[in-house]
Amino acid sequence: MIKIVSIIRSGRLRALLCAAFFIPHSSFFISYAQDDAKQRQVYAQAEHDYQIGRTEQARDSLMLHLNTFQGNLRQNALRLIALTYLESFDAGQTERYATLMLQQNPYYTVSSQDPPEFADIVGRIKAGMTANVTTASNQEESLAEVPVPTTLITEEMIRNSGARNLQEVLAAYVPGMHLIDCNDDVNIAMRGVYSTTQEKLLIMLNGHRMNSYVTNTAAPDFSMSLEKIRQIEVLRGPASSLYGGVALTGVVNIITKTGGDIDGFVVKAGIGNYGQKRADLLVGKRYYDIDVMAWASVYHNKGEERHIGSDHQSSDPEIGNTNDSIFIGRVGKRPTFDLGVMLSLKGFEALYNTRFSQAVAPFTFSTSAFAYDYDAYPLQNGLSPGFSQLSHHAELSYKYQTGPFGVRLSGTYDREEVTRYQVLSDSPNPYLANVLGLVPFKYFFQSSGLSRYINLHDHNFGLQLKSGYDYTFGSNHKGSLMLGAEYSHFMLDDIRYAHGYNYDYDADFMKRSLTNFSSENSANVSLQLKNQWHSLILSAGMRYDHKHRYDDTEANVLSPRIALILLRPKWNVKLSFSQSFVDAPYLYRATNELYYISTEYSKPKTVTLSPEYLKSFQLSFAGNGWIKGLDFEINGFANYTSDIIRSDGVKYRNAGRNHTIGVELMANYKTSRFTAYMNLTWLKTFKSEIAQPDMTGDEEGEETYMENTPAIVNGNINTPGILSNLVLTWQATSRLKLHTHILFEGKQTTHYLAINAACEMEECYQNLKNYGLDSPEGKEADARLIELFDEYYAKKDMSARAIVNLGADYTLGKFCFSLNVNNLFNTRYNRSGMDAPLMPQQGRWFLASVGVKL
């Protein structure tokens, strides 16, 4: 033993280990580098031969070494072979190798170096190619075979839309999706279903959940870089049978590029109005079985300052609001960022991603909607007022395939910090405390600079196992059977819940609010079946989810799905039923707990929240090839959502329903120089529950408090009946591409509970109590109360609007110059969301950028 220790201390053991490990591996990488250099030399010589007219020599050399080329080098070799056949007027061979090139890289875009004839061939092949997706049933399949309507968004489509973030990409291309503004969150609705944050749509990165385990939120903002994306697969409809909770209304799976796709460095920088600054970096390389890719994206702006004055419909200047300026689209004092690295080696894959985002609310919280002095509030834990998330995700997986059997095992680790720093009021408001039920802290609301602060840290460990078996049964049946199982362990490290006054916080209160709610465990098993008999496909699935919550309550949910698909050469029909759920976010349940503990509220302690549910029936018809370059799809759906969670400012409860029918139309038309993508959605909500005030006495009958009870609205809420998007692209020259996105939204109506009116109602009740009903003051208060009941349950209209975005891309060698203008005509309009009044939207924003590939 002493001798071993001596060897370690002397350093001889370290030297032996280095000799055993490093030398063979360094030789391995040196061999890779030498082979790669040799292949590049072969390609460079062939390219030189082609340029001086020795096309046959170039082709023979490339054909001889074709099987040894990898990644982008193979793609370039296939392209050059196709060009040599084009020089020989061999159209068949030209198309053959151009097809192989596009199979190697379906997203290849013609450049100024490509002859016009070759560009036409590539465009024609692209128009006829069938794109494959993996999200719809955890296996690769064509869009015609997927069991539910699915939208595929390619890298080229993202650029053509001029979108600045994921939210805008989804709203442009996915029918049924539209933007929702809930004041302090980047949000999106799906078929009229939404919440105060983006917590009902599952967003994944290469198949792994990005939604927070404590809030269920994954804001599709600037913290999700668009530059790293190869394609986006969007499942339109419930998907819990595959992905469990959060996949209530749909799934967005972001598929990243690989190192072979990048094959070098891509650097991009941009600058725009309102203090916009943006920088992106992609690095990627592939060496045989080793593929490495990394990305970095940073974005910041100062926001668009807007003077609202007395024109803002949702503010009440009589309450004492003194500010008239707001900032729209502001991302906070710290920039948002998205950093990540991926490594794959044969069946192994490793991923690390960290993101930070912050959305600054233009107005004070919820339905009060006052302008406020953003800079007057001090930093808390380094953050200014807003809703922010800092997340870390690490994943290691192994995939093994032998014959018809395949298995994938992965382990994940997630850690995050969530902060919700909300301004309640700049000015004193003695009645706001009673309206929110914060009686013990009533003295807070006799001061200026009122705010609420929630901060927490959490982490989650997860294990996932997925296996599949492809089978044939006789000569007529073929299909696959898939089995999956997952386990996750969630731990809340700490949570702080505090109220601030005089632009500061009570440090003693924050210390007392530090609470550990222990852990939660989740497990699930799923079974998926896909069977094809001639042209008929049966796709079915079932998943069982079990969650043991921190308070010893449990959630047990079955999520079924079944679909029938009829495939024909130029059309297909799909009929499906699916049911999904999303469990009540941990933060909502913990906030309820803290609320009742901190206020010692006299009502019974009813804080348990159940999951939200959605049932959906869908019938779709899709056609392709009827007219050259044209594909289309029409889909009808009926959605039944129940137990929607709503808030009254501080508490959460299951208090909503949404029954909706709708029709979606998608179409795209492509030629070699022109593309058009169009979607149109008609949506009708025939039963929706919101909340309305109900004044009730407390247990002793001495005072009154305000409780919200369900009210039925027969119509859309914050959702247009008609919604349409049109994205047009024109390759004006070999170097210049022009594109535009035109959005049309029909008239909308918002319903919300006006906190300002509630404060005045509280004042009237105090006057009645102090002066009596028979006094002049009491009679005036009683008459005003009758008027306030209608004002408290507010209903506002938002007019129809058309928003035009315009952009241009100019390519010069390795450089690409871009200019995108959003809301070209500076149209002034409003949006709204759950528990939110009218929110003014961004005016004309522009961003100019330059990128280079090395």
CSV table of C-alpha atoms in Angstrom, one decimal, residues 331-583:
chain,number,residue,atom,x,y,z
A,331,VAL,CA,-36.2,42.4,-22.2
A,332,GLY,CA,-34.7,43.8,-19.0
A,333,LYS,CA,-31.4,45.2,-17.9
A,334,ARG,CA,-29.5,41.9,-18.4
A,335,PRO,CA,-29.4,40.5,-22.0
A,336,THR,CA,-31.1,37.2,-22.8
A,337,PHE,CA,-28.8,34.4,-24.0
A,338,ASP,CA,-28.8,30.9,-25.3
A,339,LEU,CA,-25.7,28.8,-25.0
A,340,GLY,CA,-25.3,25.1,-25.9
A,341,VAL,CA,-23.0,22.3,-27.1
A,342,MET,CA,-23.8,18.9,-28.6
A,343,LEU,CA,-21.5,15.9,-29.1
A,344,SER,CA,-22.4,12.6,-30.7
A,345,LEU,CA,-20.2,9.5,-31.2
A,346,LYS,CA,-21.8,6.5,-32.8
A,347,GLY,CA,-24.8,5.8,-30.5
A,348,PHE,CA,-23.9,8.2,-27.8
A,349,GLU,CA,-25.1,11.8,-27.5
A,350,ALA,CA,-24.4,14.5,-25.0
A,351,LEU,CA,-26.1,17.9,-24.7
A,352,TYR,CA,-25.7,20.9,-22.4
A,353,ASN,CA,-27.8,24.0,-22.8
A,354,THR,CA,-28.2,27.1,-20.6
A,355,ARG,CA,-30.7,29.9,-21.2
A,356,PHE,CA,-31.7,33.2,-19.6
A,357,SER,CA,-34.7,35.4,-20.4
A,358,GLN,CA,-36.6,38.2,-18.9
A,359,ALA,CA,-39.8,39.9,-20.0
A,360,VAL,CA,-40.5,43.3,-18.6
A,361,ALA,CA,-44.2,44.2,-18.1
A,362,PRO,CA,-45.3,47.5,-19.6
A,363,PHE,CA,-47.8,47.9,-16.9
A,364,THR,CA,-48.3,47.0,-13.2
A,365,PHE,CA,-49.6,43.5,-12.5
A,366,SER,CA,-52.7,41.8,-13.8
A,367,THR,CA,-55.7,44.0,-14.5
A,368,SER,CA,-54.6,47.1,-12.7
A,369,ALA,CA,-52.5,48.1,-15.7
A,370,PHE,CA,-50.9,51.3,-14.5
A,371,ALA,CA,-47.8,52.8,-16.0
A,372,TYR,CA,-44.9,52.8,-13.5
A,373,ASP,CA,-41.4,54.1,-13.0
A,374,TYR,CA,-39.3,51.0,-14.0
A,375,ASP,CA,-36.0,52.5,-12.9
A,376,ALA,CA,-37.2,53.5,-9.4
A,377,TYR,CA,-37.4,49.9,-8.2
A,378,PRO,CA,-34.1,48.5,-6.9
A,379,LEU,CA,-32.5,45.3,-8.2
A,380,GLN,CA,-33.5,42.2,-6.2
A,381,ASN,CA,-31.0,39.4,-6.5
A,382,GLY,CA,-29.5,41.3,-9.4
A,383,LEU,CA,-32.8,41.5,-11.4
A,384,SER,CA,-35.0,44.4,-12.3
A,385,PRO,CA,-38.9,44.0,-12.3
A,386,GLY,CA,-40.0,41.3,-14.7
A,387,PHE,CA,-40.5,37.6,-15.2
A,388,SER,CA,-37.2,35.9,-15.6
A,389,GLN,CA,-35.8,32.3,-15.9
A,390,LEU,CA,-32.3,31.0,-15.8
A,391,SER,CA,-32.1,27.3,-16.7
A,392,HIS,CA,-29.5,24.6,-17.2
A,393,HIS,CA,-30.1,21.4,-19.0
A,394,ALA,CA,-27.7,18.4,-19.3
A,395,GLU,CA,-28.5,15.1,-21.1
A,396,LEU,CA,-26.6,12.0,-21.9
A,397,SER,CA,-28.2,9.3,-24.1
A,398,TYR,CA,-27.3,6.1,-25.9
A,399,LYS,CA,-29.2,4.7,-28.9
A,400,TYR,CA,-28.8,1.1,-30.1
A,401,GLN,CA,-30.3,-0.5,-33.2
A,402,THR,CA,-30.1,-4.1,-34.2
A,403,GLY,CA,-32.3,-5.4,-37.0
A,404,PRO,CA,-35.9,-4.5,-36.2
A,405,PHE,CA,-35.3,-3.7,-32.6
A,406,GLY,CA,-34.1,-0.4,-31.2
A,407,VAL,CA,-33.7,1.1,-27.7
A,408,ARG,CA,-32.8,4.5,-26.4
A,409,LEU,CA,-31.7,5.2,-22.8
A,410,SER,CA,-31.2,8.8,-21.5
A,411,GLY,CA,-30.5,10.6,-18.3
A,412,THR,CA,-31.2,14.3,-17.7
A,413,TYR,CA,-30.5,16.9,-15.2
A,414,ASP,CA,-32.2,20.3,-15.0
A,415,ARG,CA,-31.6,23.2,-12.7
A,416,GLU,CA,-33.3,26.6,-12.8
A,417,GLU,CA,-33.9,29.9,-11.0
A,418,VAL,CA,-37.3,31.6,-11.5
A,419,THR,CA,-38.1,35.1,-10.5
A,420,ARG,CA,-41.3,37.0,-10.8
A,421,TYR,CA,-40.8,40.6,-9.7
A,422,GLN,CA,-44.1,42.4,-10.2
A,423,VAL,CA,-44.9,46.1,-9.6
A,424,LEU,CA,-48.3,46.5,-8.0
A,425,SER,CA,-48.6,50.3,-7.8
A,426,ASP,CA,-46.4,53.3,-7.9
A,427,SER,CA,-48.8,55.3,-5.9
A,428,PRO,CA,-50.5,54.6,-2.5
A,429,ASN,CA,-53.7,52.6,-2.8
A,430,PRO,CA,-55.2,51.7,0.7
A,431,TYR,CA,-57.9,49.5,-0.9
A,432,LEU,CA,-55.7,47.3,-3.0
A,433,ALA,CA,-54.6,45.2,0.0
A,434,ASN,CA,-58.2,44.2,0.9
A,435,VAL,CA,-59.0,43.4,-2.8
A,436,LEU,CA,-56.1,41.0,-2.9
A,437,GLY,CA,-56.8,39.6,0.5
A,438,LEU,CA,-53.6,40.8,2.0
A,439,VAL,CA,-55.1,42.2,5.2
A,440,PRO,CA,-52.0,41.7,7.5
A,441,PHE,CA,-49.9,43.7,5.0
A,442,LYS,CA,-52.5,46.5,4.6
A,443,TYR,CA,-49.9,49.1,5.8
A,444,PHE,CA,-47.8,48.2,2.8
A,445,PHE,CA,-50.5,49.7,0.5
A,446,GLN,CA,-50.5,53.0,2.3
A,447,SER,CA,-47.1,53.6,0.8
A,448,SER,CA,-45.6,54.2,-2.6
A,449,GLY,CA,-43.5,51.8,-4.7
A,450,LEU,CA,-45.6,48.6,-4.0
A,451,SER,CA,-44.4,45.3,-5.5
A,452,ARG,CA,-44.4,41.6,-5.1
A,453,TYR,CA,-41.4,39.3,-5.4
A,454,ILE,CA,-41.3,35.5,-5.9
A,455,ASN,CA,-37.9,33.8,-6.2
A,456,LEU,CA,-37.1,30.1,-6.2
A,457,HIS,CA,-34.5,27.5,-7.1
A,458,ASP,CA,-35.2,23.9,-8.2
A,459,HIS,CA,-33.6,21.0,-9.8
A,460,ASN,CA,-34.8,17.8,-11.5
A,461,PHE,CA,-33.3,14.4,-12.3
A,462,GLY,CA,-34.8,12.2,-15.0
A,463,LEU,CA,-34.4,8.8,-16.6
A,464,GLN,CA,-36.1,7.8,-19.9
A,465,LEU,CA,-36.2,4.5,-21.7
A,466,LYS,CA,-37.8,4.0,-25.1
A,467,SER,CA,-37.7,0.9,-27.2
A,468,GLY,CA,-39.3,-0.1,-30.5
A,469,TYR,CA,-39.8,-3.1,-32.6
A,470,ASP,CA,-40.6,-3.1,-36.3
A,471,TYR,CA,-42.6,-6.1,-37.5
A,472,THR,CA,-44.3,-7.6,-40.6
A,473,PHE,CA,-47.3,-9.9,-40.4
A,474,GLY,CA,-47.9,-11.9,-43.5
A,475,SER,CA,-47.7,-10.0,-46.8
A,476,ASN,CA,-50.2,-7.3,-46.0
A,477,HIS,CA,-49.4,-6.0,-42.5
A,478,LYS,CA,-46.4,-4.1,-41.3
A,479,GLY,CA,-45.9,-1.8,-38.4
A,480,SER,CA,-44.1,-1.0,-35.2
A,481,LEU,CA,-44.7,-1.4,-31.4
A,482,MET,CA,-43.1,1.1,-29.0
A,483,LEU,CA,-42.8,1.0,-25.2
A,484,GLY,CA,-41.6,3.8,-23.0
A,485,ALA,CA,-41.0,4.5,-19.4
A,486,GLU,CA,-39.8,7.6,-17.5
A,487,TYR,CA,-39.0,8.6,-13.9
A,488,SER,CA,-38.2,12.0,-12.6
A,489,HIS,CA,-37.3,13.4,-9.2
A,490,PHE,CA,-38.1,17.1,-8.6
A,491,MET,CA,-36.7,19.1,-5.7
A,492,LEU,CA,-37.5,22.7,-4.7
A,493,ASP,CA,-34.4,24.1,-3.1
A,494,ASP,CA,-36.0,27.3,-1.8
A,495,ILE,CA,-38.7,29.8,-2.4
A,496,ARG,CA,-39.1,33.4,-1.3
A,497,TYR,CA,-42.4,35.2,-1.4
A,498,ALA,CA,-42.4,38.9,-0.3
A,499,HIS,CA,-44.2,42.2,-0.7
A,500,GLY,CA,-42.3,45.4,-1.1
A,501,TYR,CA,-43.3,49.0,-0.2
A,502,ASN,CA,-41.5,52.4,-0.5
A,503,TYR,CA,-39.5,50.8,-3.4
A,504,ASP,CA,-37.9,48.3,-1.0
A,505,TYR,CA,-38.5,45.0,0.8
A,506,ASP,CA,-38.8,44.0,4.4
A,507,ALA,CA,-35.7,41.8,4.9
A,508,ASP,CA,-37.1,40.1,7.9
A,509,PHE,CA,-40.2,39.1,6.0
A,510,MET,CA,-38.2,37.7,3.2
A,511,LYS,CA,-36.2,35.6,5.6
A,512,ARG,CA,-39.3,34.2,7.2
A,513,SER,CA,-40.8,33.4,3.8
A,514,LEU,CA,-37.9,31.0,3.0
A,515,THR,CA,-39.7,27.7,2.7
A,516,ASN,CA,-38.7,24.2,1.7
A,517,PHE,CA,-41.6,22.2,0.2
A,518,SER,CA,-39.5,19.0,-0.2
A,519,SER,CA,-39.8,17.0,-3.4
A,520,GLU,CA,-42.1,15.4,-6.0
A,521,ASN,CA,-41.7,12.2,-7.9
A,522,SER,CA,-43.2,11.4,-11.2
A,523,ALA,CA,-43.3,8.1,-13.2
A,524,ASN,CA,-45.1,7.0,-16.4
A,525,VAL,CA,-45.3,4.2,-18.9
A,526,SER,CA,-46.5,4.4,-22.5
A,527,LEU,CA,-47.4,2.0,-25.3
A,528,GLN,CA,-47.7,3.0,-29.0
A,529,LEU,CA,-48.9,0.9,-31.9
A,530,LYS,CA,-48.7,1.7,-35.6
A,531,ASN,CA,-50.1,-0.9,-38.1
A,532,GLN,CA,-50.4,-0.5,-41.8
A,533,TRP,CA,-52.7,-2.7,-43.9
A,534,HIS,CA,-52.4,-1.8,-47.6
A,535,SER,CA,-53.2,1.9,-47.7
A,536,LEU,CA,-54.9,2.0,-44.2
A,537,ILE,CA,-52.9,2.9,-41.1
A,538,LEU,CA,-54.0,2.4,-37.5
A,539,SER,CA,-52.1,4.5,-35.0
A,540,ALA,CA,-52.9,4.2,-31.3
A,541,GLY,CA,-51.3,5.0,-28.0
A,542,MET,CA,-51.9,5.1,-24.3
A,543,ARG,CA,-49.8,6.6,-21.5
A,544,TYR,CA,-50.3,6.4,-17.7
A,545,ASP,CA,-48.8,9.2,-15.6
A,546,HIS,CA,-48.4,9.1,-11.8
A,547,LYS,CA,-47.2,12.1,-9.7
A,548,HIS,CA,-46.7,12.1,-5.9
A,549,ARG,CA,-46.8,15.8,-4.9
A,550,TYR,CA,-45.0,17.5,-2.0
A,551,ASP,CA,-48.3,17.7,0.0
A,552,ASP,CA,-48.9,14.0,-0.3
A,553,THR,CA,-51.7,14.5,-2.9
A,554,GLU,CA,-51.5,12.4,-6.1
A,555,ALA,CA,-52.3,12.9,-9.7
A,556,ASN,CA,-53.0,9.8,-11.8
A,557,VAL,CA,-53.9,10.3,-15.4
A,558,LEU,CA,-54.6,8.1,-18.5
A,559,SER,CA,-54.0,9.7,-21.8
A,560,PRO,CA,-55.3,7.8,-24.9
A,561,ARG,CA,-54.9,8.5,-28.6
A,562,ILE,CA,-56.3,6.7,-31.7
A,563,ALA,CA,-56.1,7.6,-35.3
A,564,LEU,CA,-57.1,6.1,-38.7
A,565,ILE,CA,-55.2,7.2,-41.8
A,566,LEU,CA,-56.1,6.5,-45.4
A,567,LEU,CA,-53.1,6.9,-47.7
A,568,ARG,CA,-53.5,7.5,-51.5
A,569,PRO,CA,-50.8,8.6,-54.0
A,570,LYS,CA,-51.9,12.2,-54.1
A,571,TRP,CA,-54.1,12.6,-51.0
A,572,ASN,CA,-54.7,11.3,-47.5
A,573,VAL,CA,-57.4,11.4,-44.9
A,574,LYS,CA,-57.0,11.3,-41.1
A,575,LEU,CA,-59.5,10.9,-38.3
A,576,SER,CA,-58.3,11.0,-34.7
A,577,PHE,CA,-59.2,11.3,-31.1
A,578,SER,CA,-56.8,12.2,-28.3
A,579,GLN,CA,-56.9,13.4,-24.7
A,580,SER,CA,-54.2,15.3,-22.8
A,581,PHE,CA,-53.6,17.0,-19.5
A,582,VAL,CA,-51.3,19.4,-17.8
A,583,ASP,CA,-50.8,19.2,-14.1
